[in-house]
Short mmCIF file of C-alpha atoms in Angstrom, two decimals:
data_model
loop_
_atom_site.label_atom_id
_atom_site.label_comp_id
_atom_site.label_asym_id
_atom_site.label_seq_id
_atom_site.Cartn_x
_atom_site.Cartn_y
_atom_site.Cartn_z
CA UNK X 1 31.03 -12.15 -3.84
CA UNK X 2 31.80 -12.33 -7.57
CA UNK X 3 28.29 -13.62 -7.99
CA UNK X 4 26.85 -10.57 -6.25
CA UNK X 5 28.93 -8.27 -8.42
CA UNK X 6 27.63 -10.02 -11.52
CA UNK X 7 24.03 -9.61 -10.32
CA UNK X 8 24.63 -5.91 -9.69
CA UNK X 9 26.13 -5.37 -13.15
CA UNK X 10 23.36 -7.31 -14.91
CA UNK X 11 20.61 -5.54 -13.00
CA UNK X 12 22.15 -2.12 -13.64
CA UNK X 13 22.32 -2.90 -17.33
CA UNK X 14 18.62 -3.82 -17.41
CA UNK X 15 17.75 -0.79 -15.30
CA UNK X 16 19.51 1.47 -17.77
CA UNK X 17 17.22 0.11 -20.47
CA UNK X 18 14.20 0.67 -18.21
CA UNK X 19 14.87 4.34 -17.57
CA UNK X 20 15.88 5.17 -21.16
CA UNK X 21 12.33 5.98 -22.40
CA UNK X 22 11.60 8.60 -19.76
CA UNK X 23 15.06 10.18 -20.03
CA UNK X 24 14.80 10.26 -23.84
CA UNK X 25 11.33 11.82 -23.61
CA UNK X 26 12.45 14.57 -21.27
CA UNK X 27 15.61 15.40 -23.24
CA UNK X 28 13.81 15.30 -26.59
CA UNK X 29 11.10 17.71 -25.48
CA UNK X 30 13.56 19.94 -23.69
CA UNK X 31 16.05 20.28 -26.55
CA UNK X 32 14.05 19.62 -29.75
CA UNK X 33 10.60 21.03 -29.01
CA UNK X 34 11.18 23.69 -26.37
CA UNK X 35 14.74 24.35 -27.62
CA UNK X 36 15.95 25.26 -24.16
CA UNK X 37 19.12 24.03 -22.48
CA UNK X 38 18.81 22.05 -19.26
CA UNK X 39 20.02 23.90 -16.19
CA UNK X 40 22.69 22.24 -13.98
CA UNK X 41 23.47 19.52 -16.53
CA UNK X 42 26.20 18.00 -14.36
CA UNK X 43 23.84 17.67 -11.42
CA UNK X 44 21.26 16.03 -13.70
CA UNK X 45 23.78 13.41 -14.85
CA UNK X 46 24.72 12.68 -11.27
CA UNK X 47 21.02 12.29 -10.50
CA UNK X 48 20.55 9.88 -13.41
CA UNK X 49 23.41 7.72 -12.16
CA UNK X 50 21.79 7.69 -8.72
CA UNK X 51 18.47 6.66 -10.29
CA UNK X 52 20.03 3.76 -12.21
CA UNK X 53 22.12 2.37 -9.33
CA UNK X 54 19.49 3.08 -6.70
CA UNK X 55 16.85 1.24 -8.70
CA UNK X 56 19.23 -1.68 -9.27
CA UNK X 57 20.09 -2.05 -5.60
CA UNK X 58 16.45 -1.73 -4.68
CA UNK X 59 15.40 -4.48 -7.10
CA UNK X 60 18.16 -6.84 -5.89
CA UNK X 61 17.12 -6.11 -2.29
CA UNK X 62 13.50 -6.93 -3.13
CA UNK X 63 14.55 -10.34 -4.47
CA UNK X 64 16.70 -11.05 -1.40
CA UNK X 65 14.55 -9.62 1.36
CA UNK X 66 11.00 -8.44 0.64
CA UNK X 67 9.84 -11.33 -1.59
CA UNK X 68 11.23 -14.09 0.67
CA UNK X 69 9.91 -12.30 3.75
CA UNK X 70 6.33 -12.07 2.44
CA UNK X 71 6.53 -15.69 1.36
CA UNK X 72 7.94 -16.86 4.72
CA UNK X 73 5.27 -15.01 6.67
CA UNK X 74 2.55 -16.56 4.51
CA UNK X 75 4.00 -20.05 4.96
CA UNK X 76 4.53 -19.78 8.70
CA UNK X 77 1.10 -18.30 9.34
CA UNK X 78 -0.64 -21.08 7.39
CA UNK X 79 1.54 -23.92 8.65
CA UNK X 80 -0.80 -26.69 9.95
CA UNK X 81 1.49 -27.29 12.92
CA UNK X 82 1.23 -23.62 13.88
CA UNK X 83 -2.55 -23.63 13.43
CA UNK X 84 -3.43 -26.90 15.16
CA UNK X 85 -0.39 -28.15 17.02
CA UNK X 86 0.04 -31.91 17.06
CA UNK X 87 -3.48 -33.13 16.35
CA UNK X 88 -4.04 -31.58 12.90
CA UNK X 89 -7.50 -30.68 11.65
CA UNK X 90 -9.84 -29.47 8.93
CA UNK X 91 -8.91 -26.31 7.06
CA UNK X 92 -11.69 -23.80 7.38
CA UNK X 93 -11.53 -20.12 6.60
CA UNK X 94 -11.88 -19.03 10.23
CA UNK X 95 -8.85 -21.08 11.26
CA UNK X 96 -6.64 -18.56 9.52
CA UNK X 97 -7.34 -15.73 11.94
CA UNK X 98 -3.68 -14.76 12.28
CA UNK X 99 -3.40 -14.29 8.52
CA UNK X 100 -6.23 -11.74 8.52
CA UNK X 101 -4.73 -9.97 11.52
CA UNK X 102 -1.31 -9.90 9.86
CA UNK X 103 -2.78 -8.53 6.61
CA UNK X 104 -4.72 -5.94 8.60
CA UNK X 105 -1.64 -4.83 10.58
CA UNK X 106 0.65 -4.64 7.54
CA UNK X 107 -1.98 -2.69 5.60
CA UNK X 108 -2.65 -0.25 8.41
CA UNK X 109 0.96 0.32 9.50
CA UNK X 110 2.46 0.83 6.04
CA UNK X 111 -0.32 3.15 4.91
CA UNK X 112 -0.48 5.27 8.01
CA UNK X 113 3.25 6.02 7.75
CA UNK X 114 3.18 6.63 3.97
CA UNK X 115 4.74 10.06 3.24
CA UNK X 116 2.61 10.66 0.12
CA UNK X 117 -0.53 10.17 2.19
CA UNK X 118 0.67 12.52 4.93
CA UNK X 119 1.24 15.26 2.33
CA UNK X 120 -2.13 14.70 0.65
CA UNK X 121 -4.07 14.70 3.91
CA UNK X 122 -2.48 17.95 5.11
CA UNK X 123 -3.50 19.48 1.79
CA UNK X 124 -7.04 18.17 2.21
CA UNK X 125 -7.30 19.61 5.72
CA UNK X 126 -6.21 22.98 4.37
CA UNK X 127 -8.65 22.96 1.44
CA UNK X 128 -11.63 21.78 3.49
CA UNK X 129 -11.10 24.56 6.03
CA UNK X 130 -10.69 22.02 8.83
CA UNK X 131 -13.90 20.01 8.39
CA UNK X 132 -11.68 17.12 7.25
CA UNK X 133 -8.88 16.52 9.71
CA UNK X 134 -5.54 15.32 8.43
CA UNK X 135 -5.33 12.68 11.16
CA UNK X 136 -8.86 11.44 10.52
CA UNK X 137 -8.20 11.12 6.82
CA UNK X 138 -5.02 9.14 7.40
CA UNK X 139 -6.86 6.78 9.74
CA UNK X 140 -9.65 6.42 7.16
CA UNK X 141 -7.25 5.52 4.34
CA UNK X 142 -5.17 3.20 6.53
CA UNK X 143 -8.33 1.42 7.73
CA UNK X 144 -9.38 1.05 4.10
CA UNK X 145 -6.12 -0.62 3.13
CA UNK X 146 -6.17 -2.78 6.27
CA UNK X 147 -9.73 -4.00 5.68
CA UNK X 148 -8.98 -4.44 1.97
CA UNK X 149 -5.94 -6.63 2.59
CA UNK X 150 -7.80 -8.73 5.19
CA UNK X 151 -10.72 -9.34 2.85
CA UNK X 152 -8.22 -10.02 0.07
CA UNK X 153 -6.57 -12.70 2.24
CA UNK X 154 -10.01 -14.15 2.94
CA UNK X 155 -10.62 -14.36 -0.81
CA UNK X 156 -7.32 -16.14 -1.42
CA UNK X 157 -8.01 -18.63 1.36
CA UNK X 158 -11.57 -19.38 0.24
CA UNK X 159 -10.78 -19.12 -3.47
CA UNK X 160 -13.71 -16.86 -4.38
CA UNK X 161 -13.82 -15.06 -7.74
CA UNK X 162 -11.85 -11.80 -7.60
CA UNK X 163 -14.17 -9.91 -9.92
CA UNK X 164 -17.23 -10.53 -7.73
CA UNK X 165 -15.57 -8.97 -4.68
CA UNK X 166 -14.34 -6.03 -6.72
CA UNK X 167 -17.75 -5.47 -8.35
CA UNK X 168 -19.39 -5.27 -4.93
CA UNK X 169 -16.74 -2.77 -3.86
CA UNK X 170 -17.22 -0.66 -7.01
CA UNK X 171 -20.99 -0.64 -6.63
CA UNK X 172 -20.55 0.53 -3.03
CA UNK X 173 -18.25 3.31 -4.27
CA UNK X 174 -20.76 4.40 -6.93
CA UNK X 175 -23.65 4.49 -4.45
CA UNK X 176 -21.51 6.43 -1.95
CA UNK X 177 -20.45 8.88 -4.68
CA UNK X 178 -24.04 10.08 -5.03
CA UNK X 179 -24.33 10.85 -1.32
CA UNK X 180 -20.89 12.36 -0.70
CA UNK X 181 -19.83 16.00 -0.57
CA UNK X 182 -18.54 16.82 -4.07
CA UNK X 183 -15.22 18.25 -2.91
CA UNK X 184 -14.01 14.96 -1.41
CA UNK X 185 -14.72 12.73 -4.44
CA UNK X 186 -11.52 13.26 -6.47
CA UNK X 187 -9.44 12.98 -3.31
CA UNK X 188 -11.19 9.75 -2.36
CA UNK X 189 -10.75 8.28 -5.86
CA UNK X 190 -7.06 9.08 -5.74
CA UNK X 191 -6.48 7.78 -2.21
CA UNK X 192 -6.52 4.26 -3.62
CA UNK X 193 -3.57 4.90 -5.90
CA UNK X 194 -1.53 6.94 -3.47
CA UNK X 195 -1.42 4.34 -0.74
CA UNK X 196 0.22 1.40 -2.46
CA UNK X 197 3.88 2.32 -2.22
CA UNK X 198 6.92 0.79 -3.86
CA UNK X 199 7.76 -1.40 -0.86
CA UNK X 200 4.21 -2.41 0.06
CA UNK X 201 3.29 -3.68 -3.42
CA UNK X 202 5.99 -6.39 -3.65
CA UNK X 203 5.37 -7.44 -0.04
CA UNK X 204 1.63 -7.84 -0.66
CA UNK X 205 2.30 -9.75 -3.88
CA UNK X 206 4.65 -12.13 -2.08
CA UNK X 207 2.16 -12.57 0.77
CA UNK X 208 -0.67 -13.37 -1.64
CA UNK X 209 1.38 -15.79 -3.72
CA UNK X 210 2.73 -17.44 -0.56
CA UNK X 211 -0.81 -17.92 0.80
CA UNK X 212 -2.10 -19.28 -2.49
CA UNK X 213 0.72 -21.82 -2.68
CA UNK X 214 0.38 -23.11 0.91
CA UNK X 215 -3.37 -23.11 1.53
CA UNK X 216 -4.65 -26.50 0.30
CA UNK X 217 -6.65 -26.38 -2.93
CA UNK X 218 -5.45 -22.93 -4.04
CA UNK X 219 -3.27 -22.15 -7.04
CA UNK X 220 -0.86 -19.19 -7.10
CA UNK X 221 -1.55 -18.42 -10.72
CA UNK X 222 -5.33 -18.08 -10.23
CA UNK X 223 -5.69 -17.01 -6.59
CA UNK X 224 -2.31 -15.46 -5.75
CA UNK X 225 -2.68 -11.98 -7.16
CA UNK X 226 -5.38 -9.51 -6.21
CA UNK X 227 -4.31 -8.15 -2.81
CA UNK X 228 -3.12 -4.90 -4.39
CA UNK X 229 -6.48 -4.46 -6.12
CA UNK X 230 -8.23 -4.81 -2.76
CA UNK X 231 -5.79 -2.38 -1.16
CA UNK X 232 -6.59 0.16 -3.90
CA UNK X 233 -10.40 -0.01 -3.82
CA UNK X 234 -11.22 -0.16 -0.13
CA UNK X 235 -9.65 3.20 0.84
CA UNK X 236 -12.11 4.89 -1.53
CA UNK X 237 -14.97 3.38 0.45
CA UNK X 238 -13.58 4.32 3.87
CA UNK X 239 -12.64 7.87 2.80
CA UNK X 240 -16.13 8.50 1.40
CA UNK X 241 -17.58 6.99 4.56
CA UNK X 242 -15.39 9.26 6.68
CA UNK X 243 -16.52 12.30 4.67
CA UNK X 244 -20.17 11.35 5.16
CA UNK X 245 -19.67 10.97 8.92
CA UNK X 246 -17.86 14.33 9.15
CA UNK X 247 -20.61 16.05 7.19
CA UNK X 248 -23.28 14.48 9.34
CA UNK X 249 -21.50 15.46 12.56
CA UNK X 250 -21.11 19.01 11.33
CA UNK X 251 -24.84 19.31 10.56
CA UNK X 252 -25.70 17.70 13.86
CA UNK X 253 -23.55 20.26 15.69
CA UNK X 254 -24.97 23.25 13.84
CA UNK X 255 -28.52 22.11 14.65
CA UNK X 256 -27.84 22.43 18.36
CA UNK I 1 31.02 17.30 1.64
CA UNK I 2 28.95 18.05 4.69
CA UNK I 3 26.06 19.16 2.53
CA UNK I 4 26.41 16.12 0.28
CA UNK I 5 26.20 13.86 3.29
CA UNK I 6 23.12 15.64 4.55
CA UNK I 7 21.55 15.44 1.11
CA UNK I 8 21.96 11.68 1.23
CA UNK I 9 20.93 11.22 4.85
CA UNK I 10 17.50 12.77 4.35
CA UNK I 11 16.30 10.23 1.75
CA UNK I 12 17.97 7.44 3.76
CA UNK I 13 15.94 8.40 6.80
CA UNK I 14 12.88 8.61 4.56
CA UNK I 15 13.49 5.10 3.27
CA UNK I 16 14.01 3.89 6.84
CA UNK I 17 10.68 5.44 7.79
CA UNK I 18 9.01 3.68 4.83
CA UNK I 19 10.38 0.32 5.88
CA UNK I 20 10.02 0.60 9.65
CA UNK I 21 6.27 -0.16 9.87
CA UNK I 22 6.80 -3.36 7.87
CA UNK I 23 9.72 -4.40 10.06
CA UNK I 24 7.78 -3.54 13.22
CA UNK I 25 4.70 -5.59 12.28
CA UNK I 26 6.79 -8.57 11.17
CA UNK I 27 8.92 -8.42 14.33
CA UNK I 28 5.84 -8.38 16.56
CA UNK I 29 4.39 -11.38 14.75
CA UNK I 30 7.69 -13.23 14.84
CA UNK I 31 8.36 -12.55 18.52
CA UNK I 32 4.88 -13.03 19.96
CA UNK I 33 2.89 -15.17 17.55
CA UNK I 34 4.99 -17.37 15.31
CA UNK I 35 8.18 -17.74 17.35
CA UNK I 36 9.85 -19.64 14.51
CA UNK I 37 13.25 -19.14 12.93
CA UNK I 38 13.39 -17.23 9.66
CA UNK I 39 15.31 -19.12 6.96
CA UNK I 40 18.29 -17.31 5.39
CA UNK I 41 18.18 -14.50 7.90
CA UNK I 42 21.63 -13.16 6.96
CA UNK I 43 20.75 -12.90 3.27
CA UNK I 44 17.50 -11.21 4.19
CA UNK I 45 19.25 -8.61 6.33
CA UNK I 46 21.71 -7.85 3.52
CA UNK I 47 18.72 -7.59 1.17
CA UNK I 48 17.07 -5.14 3.54
CA UNK I 49 20.18 -2.96 3.50
CA UNK I 50 20.09 -3.08 -0.32
CA UNK I 51 16.43 -2.00 -0.32
CA UNK I 52 17.14 0.81 2.11
CA UNK I 53 20.24 2.09 0.33
CA UNK I 54 18.74 1.59 -3.16
CA UNK I 55 15.51 3.37 -2.32
CA UNK I 56 17.37 6.33 -0.81
CA UNK I 57 19.71 6.63 -3.79
CA UNK I 58 16.84 6.23 -6.26
CA UNK I 59 14.68 8.91 -4.66
CA UNK I 60 17.58 11.32 -4.36
CA UNK I 61 18.38 10.75 -8.04
CA UNK I 62 14.76 11.41 -9.00
CA UNK I 63 14.81 14.66 -7.10
CA UNK I 64 18.12 15.74 -8.63
CA UNK I 65 17.37 14.84 -12.22
CA UNK I 66 13.94 13.67 -13.35
CA UNK I 67 11.54 15.63 -11.16
CA UNK I 68 12.88 19.17 -11.78
CA UNK I 69 13.07 18.69 -15.57
CA UNK I 70 9.81 16.77 -15.77
CA UNK I 71 7.84 19.19 -13.66
CA UNK I 72 9.13 22.23 -15.51
CA UNK I 73 8.40 20.61 -18.86
CA UNK I 74 4.94 19.59 -17.73
CA UNK I 75 4.19 23.15 -16.65
CA UNK I 76 5.52 24.79 -19.79
CA UNK I 77 3.68 22.40 -22.12
CA UNK I 78 0.52 22.83 -20.14
CA UNK I 79 0.81 26.60 -20.47
CA UNK I 80 1.75 27.15 -24.10
CA UNK I 81 2.47 23.95 -26.04
CA UNK I 82 0.52 23.15 -29.18
CA UNK I 83 -2.15 20.48 -28.78
CA UNK I 84 -0.20 17.91 -30.81
CA UNK I 85 3.01 18.21 -28.79
CA UNK I 86 1.09 18.41 -25.52
CA UNK I 87 -0.75 15.15 -26.24
CA UNK I 88 2.40 13.41 -27.47
CA UNK I 89 4.22 14.58 -24.35
CA UNK I 90 1.36 13.32 -22.18
CA UNK I 91 1.48 9.87 -23.79
CA UNK I 92 5.27 9.54 -23.62
CA UNK I 93 5.37 10.80 -20.03
CA UNK I 94 2.88 8.14 -18.95
CA UNK I 95 4.66 5.43 -20.95
CA UNK I 96 8.19 6.34 -19.86
CA UNK I 97 7.49 6.73 -16.15
CA UNK I 98 5.58 3.45 -16.03
CA UNK I 99 8.28 1.40 -17.79
CA UNK I 100 10.74 2.61 -15.13
CA UNK I 101 8.38 2.01 -12.19
CA UNK I 102 10.16 -0.32 -9.71
CA UNK I 103 7.05 -2.00 -8.31
CA UNK I 104 5.92 -2.91 -11.83
CA UNK I 105 9.32 -4.40 -12.73
CA UNK I 106 9.19 -6.53 -9.59
CA UNK I 107 5.58 -7.68 -10.00
CA UNK I 108 5.82 -8.54 -13.69
CA UNK I 109 8.92 -10.64 -13.02
CA UNK I 110 7.05 -12.48 -10.28
CA UNK I 111 4.03 -12.99 -12.55
CA UNK I 112 6.29 -14.52 -15.21
CA UNK I 113 7.82 -16.95 -12.67
CA UNK I 114 4.37 -18.04 -11.52
CA UNK I 115 3.06 -18.43 -15.08
CA UNK I 116 6.11 -20.52 -16.01
CA UNK I 117 5.67 -22.75 -12.93
CA UNK I 118 2.07 -23.35 -13.91
CA UNK I 119 3.15 -24.26 -17.45
CA UNK I 120 1.24 -21.41 -19.09
CA UNK I 121 4.36 -20.11 -20.78
CA UNK I 122 7.73 -21.73 -21.51
CA UNK I 123 10.10 -21.96 -18.57
CA UNK I 124 13.24 -20.63 -20.27
CA UNK I 125 14.61 -17.22 -19.28
CA UNK I 126 13.74 -15.88 -22.74
CA UNK I 127 10.09 -16.94 -22.45
CA UNK I 128 9.79 -15.50 -18.96
CA UNK I 129 11.36 -12.18 -19.83
CA UNK I 130 9.24 -11.86 -22.97
CA UNK I 131 6.08 -12.45 -20.88
CA UNK I 132 7.22 -9.97 -18.21
CA UNK I 133 8.11 -7.39 -20.84
CA UNK I 134 4.77 -7.93 -22.56
CA UNK I 135 2.97 -7.23 -19.29
CA UNK I 136 5.03 -4.11 -18.65
CA UNK I 137 4.56 -2.80 -22.18
CA UNK I 138 0.77 -3.32 -21.96
CA UNK I 139 0.65 -1.46 -18.67
CA UNK I 140 2.95 1.34 -19.88
CA UNK I 141 1.04 1.75 -23.14
CA UNK I 142 -2.26 1.94 -21.26
CA UNK I 143 -0.93 4.48 -18.75
CA UNK I 144 0.33 6.57 -21.69
CA UNK I 145 -3.11 6.35 -23.26
CA UNK I 146 -4.72 7.16 -19.90
CA UNK I 147 -2.69 10.34 -19.49
CA UNK I 148 -3.41 11.25 -23.13
CA UNK I 149 -7.17 10.80 -22.52
CA UNK I 150 -6.98 12.51 -19.14
CA UNK I 151 -5.36 15.60 -20.68
CA UNK I 152 -8.03 15.68 -23.39
CA UNK I 153 -10.66 15.41 -20.66
CA UNK I 154 -9.20 18.37 -18.78
CA UNK I 155 -9.08 20.43 -21.99
CA UNK I 156 -12.60 19.54 -23.09
CA UNK I 157 -14.08 19.46 -19.59
CA UNK I 158 -15.61 15.97 -19.88
CA UNK I 159 -17.14 14.78 -16.58
CA UNK I 160 -14.83 12.50 -14.57
CA UNK I 161 -17.27 10.25 -12.63
CA UNK I 162 -19.10 9.05 -15.76
CA UNK I 163 -15.87 8.19 -17.54
CA UNK I 164 -14.64 6.27 -14.49
CA UNK I 165 -17.91 4.39 -14.08
CA UNK I 166 -17.94 3.62 -17.82
CA UNK I 167 -14.38 2.31 -17.57
CA UNK I 168 -15.20 0.02 -14.67
CA UNK I 169 -18.25 -1.31 -16.51
CA UNK I 170 -16.04 -2.11 -19.50
CA UNK I 171 -13.60 -3.97 -17.22
CA UNK I 172 -16.39 -6.09 -15.76
CA UNK I 173 -17.79 -6.86 -19.21
CA UNK I 174 -14.36 -7.98 -20.42
CA UNK I 175 -13.49 -10.05 -17.32
CA UNK I 176 -15.53 -13.19 -18.22
CA UNK I 177 -13.77 -13.36 -21.61
CA UNK I 178 -10.25 -13.12 -20.20
CA UNK I 179 -8.29 -16.25 -19.16
CA UNK I 180 -8.73 -16.66 -15.41
CA UNK I 181 -4.96 -16.79 -14.88
CA UNK I 182 -4.57 -13.16 -16.02
CA UNK I 183 -7.40 -11.59 -14.00
CA UNK I 184 -5.52 -11.27 -10.71
CA UNK I 185 -2.46 -9.62 -12.19
CA UNK I 186 -4.67 -7.42 -14.40
CA UNK I 187 -6.67 -6.11 -11.44
CA UNK I 188 -3.46 -5.60 -9.46
CA UNK I 189 -1.76 -3.66 -12.26
CA UNK I 190 -4.09 -0.73 -11.61
CA UNK I 191 -2.61 -0.16 -8.17
CA UNK I 192 0.95 -0.96 -9.17
CA UNK I 193 1.33 1.71 -11.83
CA UNK I 194 0.57 4.74 -9.76
CA UNK I 195 3.69 4.87 -7.69
CA UNK I 196 7.05 6.51 -7.09
CA UNK I 197 7.89 8.04 -10.48
CA UNK I 198 4.51 8.32 -12.17
CA UNK I 199 2.49 10.15 -9.54
CA UNK I 200 4.65 13.28 -9.04
CA UNK I 201 5.23 13.89 -12.75
CA UNK I 202 1.67 13.19 -13.83
CA UNK I 203 0.23 15.27 -11.00
CA UNK I 204 2.47 18.17 -12.06
CA UNK I 205 1.10 17.89 -15.59
CA UNK I 206 -2.50 17.80 -14.40
CA UNK I 207 -2.22 20.66 -11.94
CA UNK I 208 -0.25 22.75 -14.47
CA UNK I 209 -2.94 22.18 -17.07
CA UNK I 210 -5.90 22.82 -14.81
CA UNK I 211 -4.38 26.02 -13.42
CA UNK I 212 -3.62 27.37 -16.91
CA UNK I 213 -7.23 27.02 -18.09
CA UNK I 214 -9.62 29.65 -16.83
CA UNK I 215 -12.45 28.45 -14.61
CA UNK I 216 -10.88 25.09 -13.69
CA UNK I 217 -10.18 23.90 -10.20
CA UNK I 218 -6.60 22.55 -10.01
CA UNK I 219 -7.50 20.17 -7.19
CA UNK I 220 -10.55 18.70 -8.91
CA UNK I 221 -9.00 18.42 -12.37
CA UNK I 222 -5.41 17.77 -11.42
CA UNK I 223 -6.24 14.55 -9.61
CA UNK I 224 -8.32 12.89 -12.31
CA UNK I 225 -5.28 11.76 -14.29
CA UNK I 226 -4.21 9.22 -11.67
CA UNK I 227 -7.69 7.71 -11.57
CA UNK I 228 -7.47 7.01 -15.33
CA UNK I 229 -3.98 5.63 -14.96
CA UNK I 230 -5.21 3.00 -12.52
CA UNK I 231 -8.18 2.04 -14.70
CA UNK I 232 -6.89 1.45 -18.23
CA UNK I 233 -4.06 -0.97 -17.28
CA UNK I 234 -6.67 -3.45 -16.04
CA UNK I 235 -8.30 -3.47 -19.48
CA UNK I 236 -5.08 -3.74 -21.46
CA UNK I 237 -3.50 -6.44 -19.31
CA UNK I 238 -6.64 -8.55 -19.77
CA UNK I 239 -6.42 -8.02 -23.53
CA UNK I 240 -2.73 -8.98 -23.40
CA UNK I 241 -3.65 -12.14 -21.49
CA UNK I 242 -6.29 -13.03 -24.08
CA UNK I 243 -3.69 -12.81 -26.86
CA UNK I 244 -0.77 -14.71 -25.26
CA UNK I 245 -2.24 -17.20 -22.80
CA UNK I 246 -3.86 -20.45 -23.96
#
């Protein structure tokens, strides 16, 4: 118990250092440049305490729960006994089917429930006058993350070069950009960043590192990272694709 | 007291909603596919409670303190600040929010552990924390620069797609020269930065700016800042890797 208390105190101390720059920036500009007092100063101090302790507890929880969980899932899903039972066998990329399915499910479920995405897609529905549906957009982004994470797991298992996969994805995005309705482009570009939330990122990192350290022939330091990059690029592709389909359907309808 | 409790319950439910899809997927896999015991289950459950409680407290704190001040500042600088102070504010806002970003703290710590295990850096706590801090400072500096450039772009009306495509080209040109151990974390850092603290404050700055300039579309221009903030960290983390890794 003393040990836990020590961890909490140490982490809070580090957290205080981490949030100092942004607090200093805000106070400096408020008091020195704008020369305006901050309203509800007491409430602000309470909020800052919440930020520091909340962040500390969150980081300790990540170490205790999210990191080990991602790692355990990666180990159990790639365990030879789980894959082949008693007889053992060759390791080929298609033997890891459950890993891809797990990556797909985690990507889809976390993204579809992401509050930031729900807010953005309602906004998009409003702006587009209903030609983009909020539900459709959420499915498109969630599918993008799901496909991205699955392909990312495939890359870790086969050990392909990260940049080659990402270049292909970028080129696809650039080609799609030329054929997409202009109004959806900034939204699509941003959908990549919005989706990767504070809980999903550490889980994906732990999953990737766990895979890279259990799959034979892979090294965590070279192959382990990269899942987050995949999860950020692929939603752009699926959102642009969804916009193209919607546009095409709309034209098709108005022709009849 | 009743109101206080309600004010805390809302973010707690929000955090629960964030975590529930992860728990659901993992439970389904554990119950129907893997059917294996999870090591250290008690610790993990306590950790989950920490994540839940911490996230709720953190988000409530942001909404009480940082978001109201930050958003108001962003709006007022966008409307009437001088160019110098506006650009300085943009840089510091990007830098400060990124240094405090929880996902980045977690990932850079993990990257340091992995690099130490592979013998790329020393394995003492000092070496690891200096590597992790170096990563975070590179990312934070590049997000600051990205917001700085993004604000300039909004003011001058430079076209977004060409700048983005140019940035990606630069990343791909630099990749073969970077040590292969840094490439994964560099590419990941783009997605890591744009998260809990950075997005709301930076979006407020962008939308405030775009709506205060005549003839600009807040939706089109306000969003471009995030796209920059996911691009530049990839470049700077690779450069950091080239300078510190063998």
